[in-house]
Coordinates of C-alpha atoms in Angstrom, one line a residue:
X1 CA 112.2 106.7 71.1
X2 CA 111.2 104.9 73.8
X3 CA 112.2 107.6 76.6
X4 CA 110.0 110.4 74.3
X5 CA 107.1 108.0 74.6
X6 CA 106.7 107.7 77.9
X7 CA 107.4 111.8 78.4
X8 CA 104.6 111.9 76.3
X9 CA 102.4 109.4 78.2
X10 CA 103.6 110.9 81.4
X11 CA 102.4 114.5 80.3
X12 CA 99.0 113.1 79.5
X13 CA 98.5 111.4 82.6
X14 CA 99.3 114.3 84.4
X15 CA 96.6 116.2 82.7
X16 CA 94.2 113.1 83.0
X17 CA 95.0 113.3 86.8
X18 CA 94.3 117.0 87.1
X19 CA 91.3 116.6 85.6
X20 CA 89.7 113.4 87.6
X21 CA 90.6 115.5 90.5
X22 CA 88.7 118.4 89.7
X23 CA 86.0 116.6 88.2
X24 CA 85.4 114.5 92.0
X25 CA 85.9 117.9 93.2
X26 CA 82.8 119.2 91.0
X27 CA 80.7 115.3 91.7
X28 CA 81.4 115.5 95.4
X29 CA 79.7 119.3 95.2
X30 CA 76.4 118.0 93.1
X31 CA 76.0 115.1 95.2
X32 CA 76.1 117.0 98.4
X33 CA 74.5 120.1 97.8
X34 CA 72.4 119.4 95.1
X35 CA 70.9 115.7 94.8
X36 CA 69.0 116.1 97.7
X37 CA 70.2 112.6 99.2
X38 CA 71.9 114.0 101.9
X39 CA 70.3 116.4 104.4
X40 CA 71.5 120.0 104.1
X41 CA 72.2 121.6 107.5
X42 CA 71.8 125.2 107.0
X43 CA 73.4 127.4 104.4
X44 CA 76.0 125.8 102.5
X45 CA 78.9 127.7 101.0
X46 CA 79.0 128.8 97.4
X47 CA 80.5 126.0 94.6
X48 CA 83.4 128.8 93.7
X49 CA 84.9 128.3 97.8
X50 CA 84.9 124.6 97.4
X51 CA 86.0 124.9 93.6
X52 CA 89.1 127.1 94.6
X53 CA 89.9 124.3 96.9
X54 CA 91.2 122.4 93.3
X55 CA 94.1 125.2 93.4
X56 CA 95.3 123.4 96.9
X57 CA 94.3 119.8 96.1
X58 CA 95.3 119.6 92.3
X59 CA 99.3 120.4 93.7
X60 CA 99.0 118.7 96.6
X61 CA 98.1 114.9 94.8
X62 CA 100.4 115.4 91.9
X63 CA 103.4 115.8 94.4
X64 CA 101.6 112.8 96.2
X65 CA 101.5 110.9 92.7
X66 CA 105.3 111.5 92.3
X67 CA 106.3 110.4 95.7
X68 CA 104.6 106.9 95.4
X69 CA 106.5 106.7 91.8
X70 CA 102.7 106.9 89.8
X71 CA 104.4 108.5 86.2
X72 CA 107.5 105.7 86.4
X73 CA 106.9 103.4 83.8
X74 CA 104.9 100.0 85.1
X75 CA 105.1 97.1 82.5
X76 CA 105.8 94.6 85.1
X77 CA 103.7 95.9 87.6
X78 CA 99.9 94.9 88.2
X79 CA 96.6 96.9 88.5
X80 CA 96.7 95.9 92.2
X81 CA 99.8 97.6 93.4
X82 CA 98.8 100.9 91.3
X83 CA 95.2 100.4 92.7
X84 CA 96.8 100.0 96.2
X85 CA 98.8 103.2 95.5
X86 CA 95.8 105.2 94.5
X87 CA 94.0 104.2 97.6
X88 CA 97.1 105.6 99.9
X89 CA 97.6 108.6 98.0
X90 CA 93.7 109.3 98.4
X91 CA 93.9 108.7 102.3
X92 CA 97.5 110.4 103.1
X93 CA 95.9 113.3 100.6
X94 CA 92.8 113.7 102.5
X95 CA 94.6 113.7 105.6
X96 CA 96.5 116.0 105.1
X97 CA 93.7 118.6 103.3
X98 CA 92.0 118.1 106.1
X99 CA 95.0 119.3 108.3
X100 CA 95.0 122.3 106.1
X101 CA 91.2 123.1 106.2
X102 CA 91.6 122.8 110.7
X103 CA 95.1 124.9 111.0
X104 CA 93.2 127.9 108.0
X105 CA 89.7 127.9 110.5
X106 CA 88.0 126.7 107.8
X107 CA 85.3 124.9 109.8
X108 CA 82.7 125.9 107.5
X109 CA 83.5 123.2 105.1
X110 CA 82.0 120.0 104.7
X111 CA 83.1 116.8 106.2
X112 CA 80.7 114.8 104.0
X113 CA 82.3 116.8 100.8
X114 CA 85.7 115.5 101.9
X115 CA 84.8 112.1 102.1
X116 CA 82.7 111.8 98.9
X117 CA 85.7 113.6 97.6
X118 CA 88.1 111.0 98.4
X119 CA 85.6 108.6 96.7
X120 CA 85.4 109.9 93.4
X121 CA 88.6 110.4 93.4
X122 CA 89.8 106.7 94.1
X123 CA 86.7 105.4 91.6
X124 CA 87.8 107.7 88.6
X125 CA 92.1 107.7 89.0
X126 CA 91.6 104.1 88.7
X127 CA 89.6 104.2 85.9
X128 CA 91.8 106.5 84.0
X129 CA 94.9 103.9 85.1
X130 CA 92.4 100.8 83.8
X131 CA 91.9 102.3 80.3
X132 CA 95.5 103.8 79.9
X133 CA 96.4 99.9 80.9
X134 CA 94.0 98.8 78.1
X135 CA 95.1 101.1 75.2
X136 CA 98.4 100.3 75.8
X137 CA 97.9 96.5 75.7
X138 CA 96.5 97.1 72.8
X139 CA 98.9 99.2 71.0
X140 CA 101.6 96.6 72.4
X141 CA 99.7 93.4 70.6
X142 CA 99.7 95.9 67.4
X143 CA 103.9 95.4 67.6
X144 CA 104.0 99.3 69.1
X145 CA 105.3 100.9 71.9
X146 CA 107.8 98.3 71.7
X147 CA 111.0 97.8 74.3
X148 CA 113.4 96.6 72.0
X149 CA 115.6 93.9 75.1
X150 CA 118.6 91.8 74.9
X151 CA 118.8 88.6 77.6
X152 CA 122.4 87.5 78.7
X153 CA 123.2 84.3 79.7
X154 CA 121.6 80.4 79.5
X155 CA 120.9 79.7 82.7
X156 CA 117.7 78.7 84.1
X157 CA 116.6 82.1 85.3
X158 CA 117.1 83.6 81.6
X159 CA 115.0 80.3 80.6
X160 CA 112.1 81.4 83.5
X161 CA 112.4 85.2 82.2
X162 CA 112.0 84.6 78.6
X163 CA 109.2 82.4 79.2
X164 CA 107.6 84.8 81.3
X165 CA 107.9 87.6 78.5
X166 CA 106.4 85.7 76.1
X167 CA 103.4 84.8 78.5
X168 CA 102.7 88.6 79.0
X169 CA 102.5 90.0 75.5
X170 CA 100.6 93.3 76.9
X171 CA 104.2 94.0 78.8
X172 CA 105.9 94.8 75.3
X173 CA 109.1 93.4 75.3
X174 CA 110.9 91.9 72.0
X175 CA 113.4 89.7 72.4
X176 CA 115.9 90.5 69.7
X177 CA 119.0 88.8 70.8
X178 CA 119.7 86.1 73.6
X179 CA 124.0 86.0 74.3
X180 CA 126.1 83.6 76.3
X181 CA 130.1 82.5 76.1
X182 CA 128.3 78.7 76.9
X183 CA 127.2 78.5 73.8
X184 CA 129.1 76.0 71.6
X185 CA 128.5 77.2 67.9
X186 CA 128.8 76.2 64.6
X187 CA 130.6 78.6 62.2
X188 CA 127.6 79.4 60.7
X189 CA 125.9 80.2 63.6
X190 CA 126.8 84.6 62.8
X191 CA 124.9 87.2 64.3
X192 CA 122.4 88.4 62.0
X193 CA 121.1 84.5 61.2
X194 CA 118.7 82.3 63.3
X195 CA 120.0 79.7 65.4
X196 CA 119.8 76.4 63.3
X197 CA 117.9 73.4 64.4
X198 CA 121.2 71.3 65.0
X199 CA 123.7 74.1 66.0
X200 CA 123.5 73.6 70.0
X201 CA 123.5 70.1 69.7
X202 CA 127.2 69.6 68.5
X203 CA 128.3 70.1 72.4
X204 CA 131.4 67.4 73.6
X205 CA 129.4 64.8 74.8
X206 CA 131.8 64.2 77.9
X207 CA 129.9 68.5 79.2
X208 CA 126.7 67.3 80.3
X209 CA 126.4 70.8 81.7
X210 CA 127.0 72.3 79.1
X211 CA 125.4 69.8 76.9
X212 CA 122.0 70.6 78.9
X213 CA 122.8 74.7 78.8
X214 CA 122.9 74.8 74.6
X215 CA 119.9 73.0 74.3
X216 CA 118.5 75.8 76.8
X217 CA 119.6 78.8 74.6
X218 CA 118.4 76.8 71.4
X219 CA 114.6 76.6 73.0
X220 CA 115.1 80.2 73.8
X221 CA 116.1 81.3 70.5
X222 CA 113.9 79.1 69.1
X223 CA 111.1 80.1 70.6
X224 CA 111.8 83.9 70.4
X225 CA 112.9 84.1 67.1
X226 CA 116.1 85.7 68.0
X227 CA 119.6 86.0 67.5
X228 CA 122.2 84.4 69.4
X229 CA 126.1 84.8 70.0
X230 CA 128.5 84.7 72.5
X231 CA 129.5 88.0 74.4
X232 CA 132.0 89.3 71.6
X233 CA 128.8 89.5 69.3
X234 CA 126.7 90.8 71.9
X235 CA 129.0 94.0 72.2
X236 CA 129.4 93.9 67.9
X237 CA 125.5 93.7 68.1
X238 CA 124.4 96.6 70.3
X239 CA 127.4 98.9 68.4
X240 CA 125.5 98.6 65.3
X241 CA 122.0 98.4 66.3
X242 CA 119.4 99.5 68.6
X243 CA 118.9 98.3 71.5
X244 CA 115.9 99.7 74.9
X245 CA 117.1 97.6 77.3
X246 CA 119.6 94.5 78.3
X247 CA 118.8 91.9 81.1
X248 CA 122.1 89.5 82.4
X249 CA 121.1 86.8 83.8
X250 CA 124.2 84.9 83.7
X251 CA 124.9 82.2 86.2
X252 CA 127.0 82.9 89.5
X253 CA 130.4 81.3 88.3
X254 CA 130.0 84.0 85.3
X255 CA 130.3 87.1 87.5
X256 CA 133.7 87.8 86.8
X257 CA 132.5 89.3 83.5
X258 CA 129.5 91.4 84.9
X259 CA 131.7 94.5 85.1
X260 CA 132.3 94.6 81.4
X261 CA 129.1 93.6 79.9
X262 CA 127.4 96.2 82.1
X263 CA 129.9 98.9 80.7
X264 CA 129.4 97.6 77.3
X265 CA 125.7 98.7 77.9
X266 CA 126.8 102.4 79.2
X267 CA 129.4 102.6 76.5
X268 CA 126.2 102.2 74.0
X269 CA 123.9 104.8 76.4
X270 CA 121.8 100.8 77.3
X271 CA 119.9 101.0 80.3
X272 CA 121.3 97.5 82.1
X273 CA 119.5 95.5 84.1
X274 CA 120.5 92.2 86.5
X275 CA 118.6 89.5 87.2
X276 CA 120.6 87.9 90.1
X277 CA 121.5 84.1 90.3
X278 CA 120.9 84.2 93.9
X279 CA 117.1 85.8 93.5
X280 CA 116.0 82.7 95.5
X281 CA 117.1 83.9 98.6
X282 CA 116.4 87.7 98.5
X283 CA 113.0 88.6 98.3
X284 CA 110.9 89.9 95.7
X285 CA 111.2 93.5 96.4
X286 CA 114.9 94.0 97.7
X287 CA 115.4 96.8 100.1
X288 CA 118.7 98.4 99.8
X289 CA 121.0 100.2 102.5
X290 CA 123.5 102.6 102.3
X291 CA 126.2 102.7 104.9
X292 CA 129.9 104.7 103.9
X293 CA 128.7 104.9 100.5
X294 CA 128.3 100.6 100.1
X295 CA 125.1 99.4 99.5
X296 CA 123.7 96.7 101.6
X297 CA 120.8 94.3 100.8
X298 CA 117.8 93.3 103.2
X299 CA 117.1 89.6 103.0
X300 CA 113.5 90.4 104.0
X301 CA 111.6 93.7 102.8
X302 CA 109.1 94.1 104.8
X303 CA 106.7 96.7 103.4
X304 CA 104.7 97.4 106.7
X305 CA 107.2 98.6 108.0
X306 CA 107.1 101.4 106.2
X307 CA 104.4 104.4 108.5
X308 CA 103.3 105.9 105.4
X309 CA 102.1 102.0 104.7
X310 CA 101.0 100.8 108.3
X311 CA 98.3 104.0 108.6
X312 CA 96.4 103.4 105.8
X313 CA 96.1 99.1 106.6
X314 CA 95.5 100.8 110.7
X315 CA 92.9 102.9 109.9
X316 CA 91.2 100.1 107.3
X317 CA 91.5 97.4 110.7
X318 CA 89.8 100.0 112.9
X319 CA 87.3 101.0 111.0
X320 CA 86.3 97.7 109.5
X321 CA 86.8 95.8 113.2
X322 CA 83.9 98.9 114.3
X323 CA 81.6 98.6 111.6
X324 CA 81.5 94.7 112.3
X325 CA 81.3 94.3 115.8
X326 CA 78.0 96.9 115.4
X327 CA 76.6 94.6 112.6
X328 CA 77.2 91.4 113.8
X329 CA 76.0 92.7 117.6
X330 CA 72.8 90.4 117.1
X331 CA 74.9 87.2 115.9
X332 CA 77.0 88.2 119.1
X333 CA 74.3 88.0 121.4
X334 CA 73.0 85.2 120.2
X335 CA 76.1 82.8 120.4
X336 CA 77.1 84.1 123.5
X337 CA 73.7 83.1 124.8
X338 CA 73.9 79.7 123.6
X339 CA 77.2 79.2 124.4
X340 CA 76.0 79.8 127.7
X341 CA 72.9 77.3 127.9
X342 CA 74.4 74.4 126.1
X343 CA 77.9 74.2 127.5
X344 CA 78.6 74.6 130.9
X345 CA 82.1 77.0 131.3
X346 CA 82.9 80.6 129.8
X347 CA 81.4 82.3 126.9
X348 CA 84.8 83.6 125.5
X349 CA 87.7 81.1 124.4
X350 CA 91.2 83.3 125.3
X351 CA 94.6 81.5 124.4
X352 CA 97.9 82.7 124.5
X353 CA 99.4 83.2 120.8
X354 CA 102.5 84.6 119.3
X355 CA 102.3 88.1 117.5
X356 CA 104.4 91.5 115.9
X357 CA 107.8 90.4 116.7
X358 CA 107.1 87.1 118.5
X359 CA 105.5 89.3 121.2
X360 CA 102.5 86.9 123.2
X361 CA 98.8 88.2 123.5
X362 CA 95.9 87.0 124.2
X363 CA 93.8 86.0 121.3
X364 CA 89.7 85.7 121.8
X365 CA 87.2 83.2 120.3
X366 CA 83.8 81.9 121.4
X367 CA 84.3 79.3 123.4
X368 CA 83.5 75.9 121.0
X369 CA 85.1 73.2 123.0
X370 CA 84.4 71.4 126.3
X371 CA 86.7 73.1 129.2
X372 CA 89.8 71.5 129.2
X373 CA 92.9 71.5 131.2
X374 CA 95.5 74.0 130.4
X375 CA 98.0 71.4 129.5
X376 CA 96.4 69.9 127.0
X377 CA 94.6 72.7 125.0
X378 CA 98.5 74.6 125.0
X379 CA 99.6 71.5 122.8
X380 CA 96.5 69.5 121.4
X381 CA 96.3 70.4 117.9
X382 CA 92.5 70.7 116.1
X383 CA 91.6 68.1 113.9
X384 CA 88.2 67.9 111.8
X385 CA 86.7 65.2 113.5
X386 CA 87.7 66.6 117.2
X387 CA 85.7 65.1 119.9
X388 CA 86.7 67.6 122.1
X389 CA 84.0 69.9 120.1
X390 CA 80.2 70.9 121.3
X391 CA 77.7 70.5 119.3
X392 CA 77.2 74.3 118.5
X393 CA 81.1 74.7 118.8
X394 CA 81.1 72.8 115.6
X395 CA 78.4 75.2 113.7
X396 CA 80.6 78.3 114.9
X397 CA 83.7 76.9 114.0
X398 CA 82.3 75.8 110.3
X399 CA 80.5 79.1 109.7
X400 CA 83.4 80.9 111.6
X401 CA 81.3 82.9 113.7
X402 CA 84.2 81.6 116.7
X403 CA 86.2 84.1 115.0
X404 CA 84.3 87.2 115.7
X405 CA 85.1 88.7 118.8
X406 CA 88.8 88.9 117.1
X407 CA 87.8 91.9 116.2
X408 CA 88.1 92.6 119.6
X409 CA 92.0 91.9 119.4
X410 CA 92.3 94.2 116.2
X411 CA 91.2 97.3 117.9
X412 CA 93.4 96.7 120.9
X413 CA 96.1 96.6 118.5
X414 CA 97.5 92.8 118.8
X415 CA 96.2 91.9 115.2
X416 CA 95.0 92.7 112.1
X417 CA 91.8 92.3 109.8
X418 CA 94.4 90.8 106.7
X419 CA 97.6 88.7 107.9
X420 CA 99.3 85.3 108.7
X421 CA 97.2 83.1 111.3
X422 CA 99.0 83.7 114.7
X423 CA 99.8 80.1 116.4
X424 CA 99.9 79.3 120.3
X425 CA 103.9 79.7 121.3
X426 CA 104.2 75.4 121.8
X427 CA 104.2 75.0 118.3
X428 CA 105.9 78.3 117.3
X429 CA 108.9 76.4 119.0
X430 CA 107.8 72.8 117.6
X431 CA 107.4 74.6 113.7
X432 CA 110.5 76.9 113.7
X433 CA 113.0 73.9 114.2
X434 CA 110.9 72.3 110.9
X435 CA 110.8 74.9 109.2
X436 CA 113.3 77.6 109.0
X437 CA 111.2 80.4 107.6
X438 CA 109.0 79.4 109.8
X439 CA 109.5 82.9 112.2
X440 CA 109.7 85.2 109.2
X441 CA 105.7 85.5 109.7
X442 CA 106.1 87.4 113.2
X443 CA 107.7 90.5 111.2
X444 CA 104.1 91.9 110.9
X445 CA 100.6 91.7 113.0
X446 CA 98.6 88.5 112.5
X447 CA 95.7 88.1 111.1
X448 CA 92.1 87.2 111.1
X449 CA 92.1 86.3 107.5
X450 CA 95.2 86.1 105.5
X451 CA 96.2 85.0 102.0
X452 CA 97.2 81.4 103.1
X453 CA 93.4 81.0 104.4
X454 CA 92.3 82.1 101.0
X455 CA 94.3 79.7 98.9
X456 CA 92.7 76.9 100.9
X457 CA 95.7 76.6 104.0
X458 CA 93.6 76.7 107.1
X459 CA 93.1 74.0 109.4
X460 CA 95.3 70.7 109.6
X461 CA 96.7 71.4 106.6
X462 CA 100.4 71.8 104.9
X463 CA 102.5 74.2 107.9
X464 CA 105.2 74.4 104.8
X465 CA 102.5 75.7 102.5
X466 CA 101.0 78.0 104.1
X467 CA 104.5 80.0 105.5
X468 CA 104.8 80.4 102.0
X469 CA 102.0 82.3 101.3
X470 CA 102.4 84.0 104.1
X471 CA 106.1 85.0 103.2
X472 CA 104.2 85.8 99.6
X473 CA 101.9 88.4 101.7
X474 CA 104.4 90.0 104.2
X475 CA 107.2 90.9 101.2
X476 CA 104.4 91.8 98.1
X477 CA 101.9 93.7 100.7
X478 CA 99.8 96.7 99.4
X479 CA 96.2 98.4 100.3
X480 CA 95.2 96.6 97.1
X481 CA 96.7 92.5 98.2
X482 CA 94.5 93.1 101.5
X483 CA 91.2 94.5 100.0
X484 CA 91.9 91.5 97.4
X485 CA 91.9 88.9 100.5
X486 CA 89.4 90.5 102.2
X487 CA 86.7 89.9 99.7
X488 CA 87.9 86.8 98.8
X489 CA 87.6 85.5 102.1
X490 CA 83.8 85.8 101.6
X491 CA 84.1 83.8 98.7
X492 CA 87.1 80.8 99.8
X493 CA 87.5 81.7 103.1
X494 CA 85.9 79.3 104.6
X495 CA 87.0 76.2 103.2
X496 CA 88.7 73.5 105.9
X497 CA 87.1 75.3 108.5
X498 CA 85.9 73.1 111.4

C-alpha cells in the first residue's frame, strides 16, 4: 500500500515538476520581453523559439531530478537538503543548457532569459516541495499515509530512535511492535496484549544490566502503545500481520543473530533496516566502497568532495567574494585610510594559517594590532580585553570589518565564504594533540563564516565545541546549510567578536 502511494505521489510530482518548469519558462519570457523592466536590445525572437526550448529543458531536469534522488521518498530528510538539491539541479541544469544553446549557434538567445529562468525555477520547485511537505504533514497527523515499523532491540539507540519518532509526528511512522530476547517476561506478557505496568520489573535483581534494559523497553512500549516480545514473537508477529518497515537496533554483543532477523524480514517481503551500535563513530551520512565485491565504510564522508558539489559552493564563493569587495569598496577605502593615520605599520594584517588538507596560506585582515614581533603574534592567542589592540583595531574587529579583505583569499582559492575558521599552524599542532578530531576540519576549505561562528563559537571560546560544529558542517554540507549560515551570520554572527 505503501509502495502504490508513493508511485502515485511520485507520478504527481513529476507532472508538478514539468509544469513549474514550463511555467518559469513562460514568467522568465513576460518578464523579459514584455514588462518593460528590462531594456530590449533590438528584435527579440518570437515566444514559440523560447517555448520549444521546454522540449529540451523539461527532459533535461527530470533526468537531473532523478540523479540527485528528488522522487525517493524523504520522511527523514529536511526542507534544507531538498532546497539545497533544487538549487544544484538549477545551476548544473543551466549549465549545461547553456552548453547546448553555444555548441547549436544559438547566440540569438537571451542571457538575461536564462538567468531569470533559473530563478523561477528555484522559487516555484520549492514551493511545490513546501506544500507537498505540508499536505502530507497533514494527512500524516490525520493517522494516513502511515509506515506501519517494527524497532528491534532495548538498547539506548532504539530508546533515542523511538523518542525521536514520536517527536516528529509529520514523518509518519507507527510503532506497532518493539522486540528484544532481553526482555524478561511474565506469562502473560503474549503478543497481541500491552506490556503491563509491572511486567519488566520482575528482572533477577543480581542483572543490573538487564534490570536497567527492561525498564527501557517498558518506557518504550509504554509510551508507544505497542506490543512487545522477544524475537520468536517478532517472527510469529510479522507472519501474521502487516508490517512497512523493521529497524534493529540491537546492541553489539547481539550481532550474532542479525543474519536471521534480517532474513526473517525478506522471508515476509519487509524492507529491513539497521541502526548500527557503533553509529557514534561513523558519521552521519556513511560513504560506502566497494572493492572485490566487499563493501567498505568511510569513517568521514565528506560531501565536498564530491565536483558536482564543490562547483556550485565555487561559483556561490566567487561571485559573492565579487559582489562584496565592489560594495564594500568605500568601507575599504576608508579603513585602510585610517589604519594608515592612526597606527604607524602596514594597512593589511597577513598570517600564516592552515587550510584544504593542512596545506599553509596566507590569510589577510586589516591590520588592528600594534606591529609586533613575529614570535609572539605566531603563538599569542586574542583575548577580549587584548592590549595589544588600537583603538580603531577594536571597532574593526567588533564590527568585523578586519575580516573583509578575506574575500581577497576566497577568490584566490585558499578559502571559502561558508566553512570552519582556519587557525595559525602553532596551535593546529598545540589543538590536535587535545583534541583528536581536532584535524578532521582541514578535509575542506576554511572559512570566513562557518556554522561554529553562528552558534556563538568564535573568539576565546570552547576549541572542543566548536570542532564539533564544524565536524556537524563538513559531514551534513549542502547549498542549502551554507545559504542557512550565510544569512545567519548577519543575524549571530557577530557575537564574541573583539
Amino acid at each position: 500500500m505503501i509502495k502504490e502511494t508513493q508511485k502515485q505521489l511520485n507520478r504527481i510530482q513529476v507532472l508538478l515538476d514539468c509544469f513549474c518548469i514550463i511555467l518559469s519558462v513562460i514568467l522568465a519570457w513576460l518578464l523579459r520581453f514584455e514588462s518593460g523592466i528590462i531594456d530590449l536590445n533590438g528584435k527579440p525572437l518570437p515566444f514559440s523559439n523560447y517555448f520549444n526550448h521546454t522540449f529540451i529543458l523539461v527532459p533535461l531536469f527530470l533526468v537531473l531530478f532523478n540523479k540527485f534522488n528528488m522522487y525517493k521518498p524523504k520522511r527523514l530528510k529536511g526542507i534544507f537538503v531538498e532546497f539545497s538539491n533544487i538549487i544544484n539541479i538549477n545551476i548544473i541544469g543551466i549549465i549545461i543548457y547553456t552548453l547546448i544553446l553555444y555548441f547549436s549557434k544559438a547566440v540569438d538567445f537571451s542571457r538575461y532569459f536564462i538567468i531569470l529562468f533559473g530563478g523561477f525555477n528555484i522559487l516555484l520547485l520549492t514551493a511545490e516541495r513546501v506544500t507537498i511537505r505540508l499536505v502530507l504533514r497533514k494527512i500524516r497527523k490525520k493517522g494516513s499515509n502511515l509506515k506501519h515499523i517494527i524497532i528491534l532491540g532495548n538498547s539506548e539507540i532504539s530508546k533515542g530512535f523511538t523518542g525521536k519518532i514520536q517527536k516528529n509526528k509529520h514523518w509518519g511512522y507507527n510503532i506497532v511492535g518493539i522486540f528484544s530476547d532481553n526482555v524478561n517476561k511474565r506469562n502473560e506478557n503474549k503478543i497481541g496484549r500491552k506490556v503491563q505496568t509491572e511486567a519488566e520489573k520482575q528482572v533477577a535483581a543480581s542483572i543490573d544490566t538487564l534490570k536497567y534494559q527492561n525498564s527501557m523497553i517498558k518506557d518504550l512500549n509504554n509510551k508507544t502503545n505497542s506490543l512487545s516480545g522477544d524475537f520468536n514473537d517478532f517472527k510469529q508477529y510479522i507472519s501474521k500481520n502487516r508490517v512497512d518497515e523493521v529497524f534493529i537496533a540491537i546492541a553489539l554483543e547481539e550481532y550474532s543473530k542479525l543474519g536471521e532477523l534480517i532474513n526473517s524480514c525478506e522471508q515476509n517481503g519487509i524492507r529491513a533496516k539497521i541502526i548500527p551500535d557503533y553509529y557514534k563513530y561513523i558519521p552521519a551520512k556513511p560513504y560506502v566502497e566497494e572493492v572485490d565485491g566487499l563493501p567498505i565504510i568511510n569513517i568521514r564522508y565528506v560531501p565536498l568532495d564530491n565536483i558536482m558539489n564543490k562547483l556550485p559552493k565555487r561559483i556561490f564563493d566567487i561571485l559573492v567574494s565579487s559582489i562584496c569587495l565592489v560594495l564594500a569598496s568605500p568601507v575599504l577605502i576608508f579603513t585602510a585610510l585610517t589604519i594608515k593615520i592612526t597606527s604607524p605599520g602596514p594597512i593589511l594584517f597577513k598570517q600564516e594559517r592552515v587550510g584544504l588538507n593542512r596545506q599553509k596560506f596566507n590569510m589577510y585582515k586589516f591590520r588592528s594590532m600594534h606591529v609586533q614581533k613575529d614570535e609572539d603574534e605566531k603563538v599569542e592567542w586574542t583575548t577580549k580585553n587584548d592590549p595589544r589592540k588600537t583603538k580603531f583595531g577594536s571597532f574593526i574587529r567588533k564590527t568585523s570589518i578586519d575580516e573583509l579583505p578575506q574575500f581577497i583569499n576566497v577568490l584566490k582559492g585558499d578559502m571559502s565564504i561558508i566553512g570552519p575558521r582556519p587557525e595559525r599552524p602553532y596551535f593546529v599542532d598545540k589543538f590536535k594533540e587535545q583534541i583528536p578530531k581536532y584535524m578532521i576540519k582541514h578535509h575542506v576549505r576554511p572559512g570566513i563564516t562557518g556554522w561554529a561562528q553562528v552558534n556563538g563559537f568564535r573568539g576565546d571560546t570552547s576549541i572542543k565545541k566548536r570542532i564539533e560544529h564544524d565536524i556537524y558542517y563538513i559531514e551534513n554540507w549542502t547549498f542549502g546549510f551554507d545559504l542557512k549560515i550565510f544569512f545567519m551570520t548577519f543575524v549571530r554572527g557577530f557575537r564574541n567578536a573583539y
